[in-house]
Amino acid sequence: MNQLSNIRPCGEPSEAAALVAQGLRRSALAPVWIACIAICLDMPILSVALWFAQYAVTPAESFGAIHAALLATAIGLAGSVFLAVTSGYDPRALRQPLPAIARTLATLTLPAAILSLVAAPDASPPVFAAAILALLVVIVPTRVGAAIGCRWLLDHHLLDRRAVIAGGGEHAVRLIRGLAARTDSDIRLHGIFDDRDDIRSPLQILGVPKIGGYDDLIAFARMSEIDMVIIALPLEAKARIEWLLEAFRVLPVEVRLSAFSRDYAFAQPDRDPLISAMRRSFAPERRLTKRAFDVVVASIALLLLSPVMLAAALAIRLESRGPVLFRQRRHGYNDRIIDVLKFRSMYHEMADPEAKNIVRRNDPRVTRIGRFLRRSSIDELPQLFNVLKGDLSLVGPRPHAIDAMGSDQRRFSRMVEGYSARHRLPPGITGWAQIHGWRGEIDDPAKLAARFEHDLYYIENWSLWLDIRILLRTPLSLLDTRSAY
């Protein structure tokens, strides 16, 4: 095991791994994205069909046009939600048009019945029959089109979960054969990573190439968009498995143990807990929810705070020469480098883009306006544009400069073990650590360790409600300016 202790936590992967990573730059489509697109298409179509059913059967004078439209829209939305809850938008369910049509119509029977009872209590049977007929008219062509689209996506492996294997030899052989035997498997293997020599771990196993060692896997996962790492090692290799799990803790991917799997289904972790060693921290469902929330709230915040931002920009321009905005390279999601925007708070000629010299109390580099902007955190407001771009989230671990150092001139990554594990979610403008007072200068390794622990708590316990709580508490936390200067 000694040869495994020198793993490179980051850096460049092997040439073979880098070439494979180039083809995996964009994340694969996920069923949740297909469901969202289907809901956005289905809801207006179903609403129009249900409205027409009301209008065709019920006398026009018995209900208002607005009332009918609102009722049809509400029932159409409810029908779409019912379909989503019952997996009616699963790509594999939509692939077969006739079963999809039957399933959709059966699921929408209840919404159609509710519509007939609410819209026309005295004439509910005719309205119900008209609603079923109208739904059938729109469901048939939409499900035929969905079947064509889903078949194309599935046949081209655009919905597959991307996976790599950690460990080679006979256990990798059994894993690859097990996956190949499952005709319904959505797992697509892209390579094997193993530190053993080519005799014990061949360069290729059943068509899957070995593209690097374990240290290359870490760098590969930083460069690419993969969903899963499958550890193909015997349970007797407990020490090595534990070591690998600790090394992979910094990655936002799901980690599975093939030794626990009998059928190689690798179902969702909540259904298959034994073989799920580490859950994915930023699954597609989380990504969609968090991104939608960020875009909506950031757009509203930019609109409301635009006068404050214009005033800050004017004050900066009047006080000192140089650009109004300051760009700094920082660590983003999965340790990738992003450019973060801030209002310039230092004299232009004294700016420190690499953050090698931390800002201290009464720092002569900070302008008078800059001191106020930093204390009030107004200097962070331009990061709302980073949120819209997708580099930042509203809430998350604060992004630190790539060369940020503490007062002892050590990089943050050397001050806290496993530091990059805080990059398993997108960084944010505010966060769990910030509302608990951990912001400002880091003049003590204990302060960075406290931030790190708060960030890990947020990552492991993320929910939309937690983001809302943090945003609501952020203005109150800004009143404590003892560490902001």
XYZ file of C-alpha atoms in Angstrom:
485
model
C 0.000 0.000 0.000
C 2.966 2.321 0.312
C 2.947 3.100 -3.382
C -0.586 4.459 -2.998
C 0.311 7.131 -0.468
C 1.694 9.510 -3.063
C -1.556 10.127 -4.914
C -1.707 13.460 -6.711
C -4.865 15.229 -5.461
C -4.978 17.389 -8.593
C -2.951 18.192 -11.684
C -2.893 16.776 -15.186
C -4.110 13.223 -15.868
C -2.327 10.792 -18.141
C -2.448 11.477 -21.868
C -4.927 8.629 -22.408
C -7.204 9.871 -19.628
C -7.036 13.443 -20.952
C -8.081 12.282 -24.439
C -11.089 10.413 -23.034
C -11.994 13.399 -20.840
C -12.138 15.668 -23.894
C -15.199 13.783 -25.117
C -16.914 14.084 -21.727
C -16.728 17.837 -21.202
C -20.502 18.279 -21.173
C -22.716 16.482 -18.699
C -24.975 13.734 -20.007
C -28.703 14.272 -20.228
C -30.569 13.031 -17.187
C -34.131 11.659 -17.002
C -35.093 14.616 -14.812
C -34.248 17.008 -17.664
C -36.419 14.993 -20.055
C -39.241 15.079 -17.498
C -38.985 18.868 -17.147
C -39.060 19.387 -20.915
C -42.023 17.023 -21.214
C -43.915 18.846 -18.452
C -43.285 22.218 -20.099
C -44.686 20.825 -23.380
C -47.479 18.756 -21.896
C -48.962 21.339 -19.556
C -50.129 23.857 -22.213
C -51.216 21.080 -24.585
C -53.267 19.310 -21.917
C -54.685 22.605 -20.661
C -55.902 23.593 -24.135
C -57.439 20.147 -24.656
C -59.278 20.299 -21.333
C -60.445 23.849 -21.972
C -61.812 22.799 -25.358
C -63.672 19.908 -23.701
C -65.398 22.366 -21.354
C -66.202 24.808 -24.135
C -67.525 22.155 -26.517
C -69.985 20.602 -24.067
C -70.884 23.223 -21.457
C -72.969 26.228 -22.525
C -70.734 29.278 -22.839
C -72.960 31.381 -20.567
C -72.597 28.946 -17.666
C -68.956 29.772 -17.026
C -66.620 32.696 -17.544
C -63.807 32.479 -20.076
C -61.154 33.362 -17.488
C -62.573 30.871 -14.990
C -62.556 28.105 -17.598
C -58.996 28.881 -18.689
C -57.706 28.939 -15.102
C -59.475 25.690 -14.279
C -58.140 23.955 -17.375
C -54.615 25.221 -16.647
C -54.752 24.002 -13.046
C -56.005 20.570 -14.087
C -53.439 20.392 -16.897
C -50.646 21.171 -14.422
C -52.004 18.593 -11.987
C -52.107 16.005 -14.765
C -48.488 16.705 -15.682
C -47.462 16.370 -12.036
C -49.345 13.062 -11.774
C -47.467 11.775 -14.792
C -44.133 12.877 -13.327
C -44.865 11.249 -9.949
C -45.883 7.965 -11.599
C -42.740 7.925 -13.804
C -44.791 8.657 -16.889
C -41.958 10.789 -18.247
C -39.244 8.189 -17.852
C -37.424 7.954 -21.225
C -37.623 4.175 -21.224
C -41.374 4.334 -20.584
C -41.829 6.866 -23.372
C -39.768 4.798 -25.805
C -42.723 2.478 -26.553
C -45.577 4.638 -27.959
C -48.586 2.337 -27.367
C -47.825 1.562 -23.678
C -46.991 5.257 -23.184
C -50.334 6.333 -24.656
C -52.258 3.858 -22.497
C -50.348 4.803 -19.357
C -50.768 8.526 -19.962
C -54.481 8.244 -20.618
C -55.016 6.077 -17.522
C -53.098 8.534 -15.350
C -55.067 11.505 -16.685
C -58.433 9.886 -16.051
C -58.573 11.270 -12.509
C -57.754 14.892 -13.530
C -60.406 14.622 -16.285
C -62.970 13.403 -13.757
C -62.120 16.268 -11.396
C -62.525 18.726 -14.250
C -65.956 17.367 -15.179
C -67.198 17.541 -11.591
C -65.896 21.062 -10.939
C -66.680 22.623 -14.323
C -70.141 21.163 -14.825
C -71.670 19.291 -11.869
C -74.959 18.909 -13.758
C -73.342 17.705 -16.962
C -70.257 15.899 -15.740
C -70.564 12.713 -17.867
C -70.557 14.584 -21.203
C -67.710 16.826 -20.066
C -65.742 13.790 -18.845
C -66.247 12.002 -22.176
C -65.253 15.123 -24.101
C -62.168 15.545 -21.914
C -61.052 11.941 -22.517
C -61.597 12.336 -26.262
C -59.697 15.660 -26.363
C -56.838 14.172 -24.351
C -56.660 11.190 -26.673
C -56.433 13.506 -29.675
C -53.389 15.330 -28.262
C -51.749 12.390 -26.490
C -51.387 10.138 -29.532
C -49.195 12.472 -31.640
C -47.190 13.773 -28.655
C -46.363 10.281 -27.400
C -45.442 9.064 -30.884
C -43.095 12.039 -31.208
C -41.712 11.422 -27.696
C -41.063 7.769 -28.584
C -39.055 8.774 -31.649
C -37.033 11.318 -29.651
C -36.385 9.002 -26.689
C -35.340 6.130 -28.941
C -32.814 8.391 -30.611
C -31.458 9.589 -27.257
C -31.203 6.064 -25.855
C -29.715 4.559 -29.009
C -27.010 7.233 -29.038
C -26.302 6.690 -25.310
C -27.058 10.329 -24.475
C -28.972 9.310 -21.340
C -26.449 6.789 -20.038
C -24.738 7.160 -16.687
C -21.034 7.618 -17.354
C -18.802 5.457 -15.222
C -15.171 4.467 -14.787
C -13.688 1.518 -12.926
C -11.172 1.817 -10.118
C -9.286 -1.458 -10.062
C -8.503 -3.989 -12.774
C -7.900 -7.704 -13.043
C -10.478 -10.476 -12.588
C -12.894 -8.347 -10.578
C -13.075 -5.802 -13.378
C -13.698 -8.679 -15.826
C -16.688 -9.880 -13.787
C -18.042 -6.336 -13.511
C -17.808 -5.634 -17.253
C -19.419 -8.987 -18.102
C -22.164 -8.386 -15.566
C -22.995 -4.989 -17.031
C -22.915 -6.350 -20.593
C -25.363 -9.110 -19.632
C -27.951 -6.531 -18.559
C -29.784 -5.398 -21.681
C -31.503 -2.645 -19.689
C -28.298 -1.239 -18.189
C -27.814 2.520 -18.548
C -24.193 2.448 -17.355
C -21.537 3.166 -19.983
C -17.921 2.468 -19.053
C -15.251 4.893 -20.273
C -12.067 3.492 -18.786
C -10.220 1.649 -16.055
C -7.852 3.205 -13.521
C -5.425 0.975 -11.661
C -1.967 1.428 -10.145
C -0.939 -2.185 -10.642
C 1.380 -3.283 -13.427
C 0.144 -4.429 -16.835
C 0.513 -8.117 -15.924
C -1.860 -8.046 -12.939
C -4.004 -5.340 -14.543
C -3.996 -5.605 -18.378
C -4.037 -2.530 -20.624
C -7.475 -3.564 -21.894
C -10.230 -5.706 -20.422
C -13.047 -6.834 -22.715
C -12.711 -3.708 -24.816
C -12.468 -1.252 -21.905
C -8.984 0.378 -21.836
C -6.876 1.129 -18.801
C -6.207 4.863 -19.092
C -4.328 5.678 -15.907
C -3.711 5.150 -12.219
C -5.706 6.281 -9.213
C -4.089 9.707 -9.164
C -5.067 10.130 -12.825
C -8.659 9.299 -11.875
C -8.867 12.299 -9.563
C -7.588 14.641 -12.270
C -9.797 12.925 -14.890
C -12.912 13.527 -12.791
C -11.975 17.204 -12.496
C -11.785 17.575 -16.276
C -14.808 15.509 -17.305
C -18.483 15.091 -16.454
C -18.799 11.543 -15.135
C -21.509 10.175 -12.884
C -19.994 7.209 -11.120
C -16.805 5.513 -9.999
C -17.139 1.753 -9.481
C -14.500 0.195 -7.235
C -13.821 -3.310 -8.593
C -11.757 -4.792 -5.781
C -12.343 -7.831 -3.541
C -13.683 -7.188 -0.057
C -10.464 -8.727 1.297
C -8.657 -5.601 0.073
C -10.319 -3.611 2.842
C -7.390 -1.276 3.452
C -7.121 -0.337 -0.208
C -10.888 0.183 -0.540
C -10.931 2.449 2.515
C -7.981 4.366 1.134
C -9.725 4.834 -2.217
C -12.949 5.985 -0.553
C -11.002 8.581 1.405
C -9.206 9.737 -1.755
C -12.478 9.987 -3.737
C -14.164 11.969 -0.952
C -13.125 15.189 -2.711
C -15.080 14.290 -5.872
C -18.758 15.139 -6.497
C -19.426 11.757 -8.122
C -21.169 8.657 -6.839
C -18.898 5.829 -5.700
C -20.084 2.188 -5.788
C -18.574 -1.106 -4.636
C -19.026 -3.850 -7.236
C -18.279 -6.587 -4.693
C -21.655 -5.952 -3.032
C -23.600 -6.118 -6.286
C -25.126 -9.406 -7.420
C -26.965 -8.273 -10.525
C -24.938 -5.152 -11.450
C -28.130 -3.067 -11.632
C -26.595 -0.234 -9.591
C -30.028 1.246 -8.935
C -30.611 4.541 -7.174
C -28.825 4.695 -3.782
C -32.075 4.849 -1.794
C -33.144 1.577 -3.425
C -29.759 -0.145 -3.323
C -27.974 1.036 -0.168
C -25.478 -1.801 0.216
C -23.463 -1.049 -2.879
C -23.594 2.737 -2.548
C -20.406 3.712 -0.778
C -20.690 7.439 -1.450
C -23.679 9.317 -2.836
C -23.288 11.905 -5.554
C -23.335 15.377 -3.997
C -24.642 17.233 -7.064
C -27.053 14.853 -8.772
C -29.106 16.110 -11.753
C -32.180 16.662 -9.582
C -30.214 18.924 -7.264
C -28.550 20.669 -10.171
C -31.876 21.490 -11.810
C -33.541 22.693 -8.603
C -30.606 24.792 -7.485
C -30.042 26.304 -10.927
C -33.692 27.292 -11.405
C -33.773 28.875 -7.947
C -30.514 30.759 -8.608
C -31.636 32.198 -11.943
C -35.006 33.419 -10.640
C -33.734 34.943 -7.384
C -30.554 36.426 -8.920
C -32.591 38.120 -11.664
C -34.927 39.664 -9.093
C -31.989 40.706 -6.890
C -30.204 42.404 -9.806
C -33.351 44.351 -10.630
C -33.891 45.501 -7.035
C -30.217 46.212 -6.248
C -29.303 47.946 -9.521
C -29.506 51.463 -7.934
C -27.098 50.380 -5.174
C -24.711 48.870 -7.727
C -24.803 51.987 -9.917
C -24.067 54.196 -6.886
C -21.164 51.952 -5.850
C -19.706 52.003 -9.376
C -19.937 55.816 -9.508
C -18.276 56.186 -6.089
C -15.392 53.909 -7.101
C -14.866 55.814 -10.344
C -14.810 59.192 -8.568
C -12.402 58.173 -5.802
C -9.571 56.456 -7.697
C -8.491 55.620 -11.202
C -8.828 52.162 -12.641
C -11.624 49.784 -13.589
C -14.775 49.597 -11.498
C -14.842 45.818 -11.488
C -12.139 43.494 -10.218
C -11.691 39.959 -11.574
C -10.080 37.186 -9.603
C -9.465 33.533 -10.449
C -10.970 31.245 -7.853
C -11.818 27.607 -7.255
C -15.233 26.666 -8.604
C -17.320 23.526 -8.690
C -15.235 20.342 -8.802
C -12.057 22.411 -8.297
C -12.369 24.054 -11.720
C -11.094 27.592 -12.184
C -13.613 30.432 -12.572
C -13.325 34.233 -12.867
C -15.241 35.934 -10.072
C -16.402 39.565 -10.310
C -16.245 42.089 -7.476
C -16.375 45.841 -7.165
C -12.782 47.055 -6.942
C -12.020 47.905 -3.316
C -8.249 48.506 -3.607
C -6.142 51.058 -5.410
C -5.682 49.709 -8.918
C -1.876 49.640 -8.759
C -1.993 47.728 -5.431
C -4.536 45.118 -6.456
C -3.692 41.509 -5.675
C -5.487 39.261 -8.212
C -3.774 36.133 -6.885
C -4.624 36.939 -3.232
C -1.139 36.080 -2.061
C -1.280 38.823 0.572
C -4.400 38.669 2.725
C -6.255 41.887 3.515
C -5.682 43.012 7.081
C -7.293 45.603 9.307
C -6.443 49.155 8.148
C -4.761 47.727 5.045
C -3.307 50.712 3.094
C -4.202 49.042 -0.212
C -7.937 49.405 0.474
C -9.584 52.690 -0.558
C -12.012 54.575 1.685
C -14.944 53.586 -0.515
C -13.534 50.081 -0.749
C -13.472 49.764 3.035
C -17.176 50.584 3.191
C -17.964 48.239 0.321
C -16.113 45.391 1.987
C -17.699 45.938 5.398
C -21.185 46.004 3.894
C -20.388 43.216 1.363
C -21.652 45.462 -1.444
C -18.398 44.630 -3.234
C -19.800 41.103 -3.729
C -22.945 42.191 -5.623
C -21.425 41.880 -9.141
C -21.187 38.164 -8.422
C -24.897 38.023 -9.229
C -23.743 38.076 -12.861
C -21.573 35.034 -12.081
C -24.709 33.340 -10.746
C -26.609 33.999 -13.969
C -23.642 32.710 -15.949
C -23.592 29.525 -13.885
C -20.140 29.852 -12.320
C -21.565 30.600 -8.867
C -24.673 29.791 -6.904
C -26.453 32.176 -4.558
C -25.608 29.881 -1.652
C -22.637 27.582 -1.301
C -19.080 27.378 0.025
C -17.348 30.696 -0.588
C -14.903 30.473 -3.530
C -11.319 31.080 -2.459
C -8.585 32.434 -4.717
C -6.515 29.686 -6.319
C -3.315 30.878 -4.618
C -4.928 32.095 -1.391
C -2.633 31.840 1.617
C -3.072 32.219 5.340
C -1.058 34.453 7.585
C 1.612 31.721 7.851
C 2.071 31.823 4.022
C 0.677 28.338 3.563
C -1.887 27.649 0.870
C -5.349 26.772 2.084
C -5.089 23.298 0.538
C -2.094 22.607 2.799
C -3.724 24.031 5.916
C -6.729 21.669 5.922
C -6.637 18.005 4.891
C -9.152 17.185 2.155
C -9.715 20.903 1.549
C -11.011 20.429 -2.022
C -13.932 18.339 -0.727
C -15.670 21.698 -0.214
C -15.884 22.013 -4.012
C -18.439 19.211 -4.399
C -21.182 21.835 -4.798
C -20.965 25.111 -6.737
C -19.503 27.954 -4.658
C -21.848 30.686 -3.507
C -22.074 34.392 -2.747
C -23.096 33.545 0.799
C -23.047 30.324 2.746
C -23.554 28.361 5.937
C -20.120 29.367 7.232
C -20.705 33.073 6.523
C -23.979 33.339 8.455
C -22.218 31.733 11.415
C -19.564 34.451 11.490
C -16.789 32.727 9.552
C -15.908 35.386 6.999
C -13.098 37.865 6.476
C -9.394 37.437 7.209
C -7.966 33.973 7.805
C -5.112 34.618 10.229
C -5.408 31.278 12.012
C -5.612 27.746 10.525
C -8.431 27.055 13.003
C -10.588 29.640 11.228
C -10.151 27.889 7.885
C -10.866 24.521 9.527
C -14.088 25.942 10.984
C -15.150 27.217 7.568
C -14.330 23.850 6.055
C -16.473 21.988 8.595
C -19.399 24.346 7.996
C -19.041 23.925 4.234
C -19.081 20.127 4.549
C -22.193 20.329 6.713
C -23.911 22.394 4.029
C -22.899 19.981 1.247
C -24.084 16.913 3.128
C -27.375 18.515 4.225
C -28.246 20.625 1.196
C -31.887 21.376 0.481
C -33.733 24.238 -1.164
C -35.141 25.188 2.223
C -31.611 25.389 3.659
C -30.652 27.802 0.856
C -33.696 29.958 1.636
C -32.819 29.987 5.346
C -29.254 31.062 4.613
C -30.398 33.858 2.268
C -32.858 35.150 4.874
C -30.190 35.135 7.599
C -27.461 36.722 5.459
C -28.544 40.378 5.952
C -28.433 39.915 9.739
C -25.002 38.280 9.571
C -23.656 41.320 7.678
C -24.252 43.452 10.786
C -21.242 41.748 12.375
C -18.328 43.520 10.668
C -15.560 42.536 13.101
C -13.864 40.307 10.496
C -14.740 42.358 7.410
C -12.197 44.991 6.432
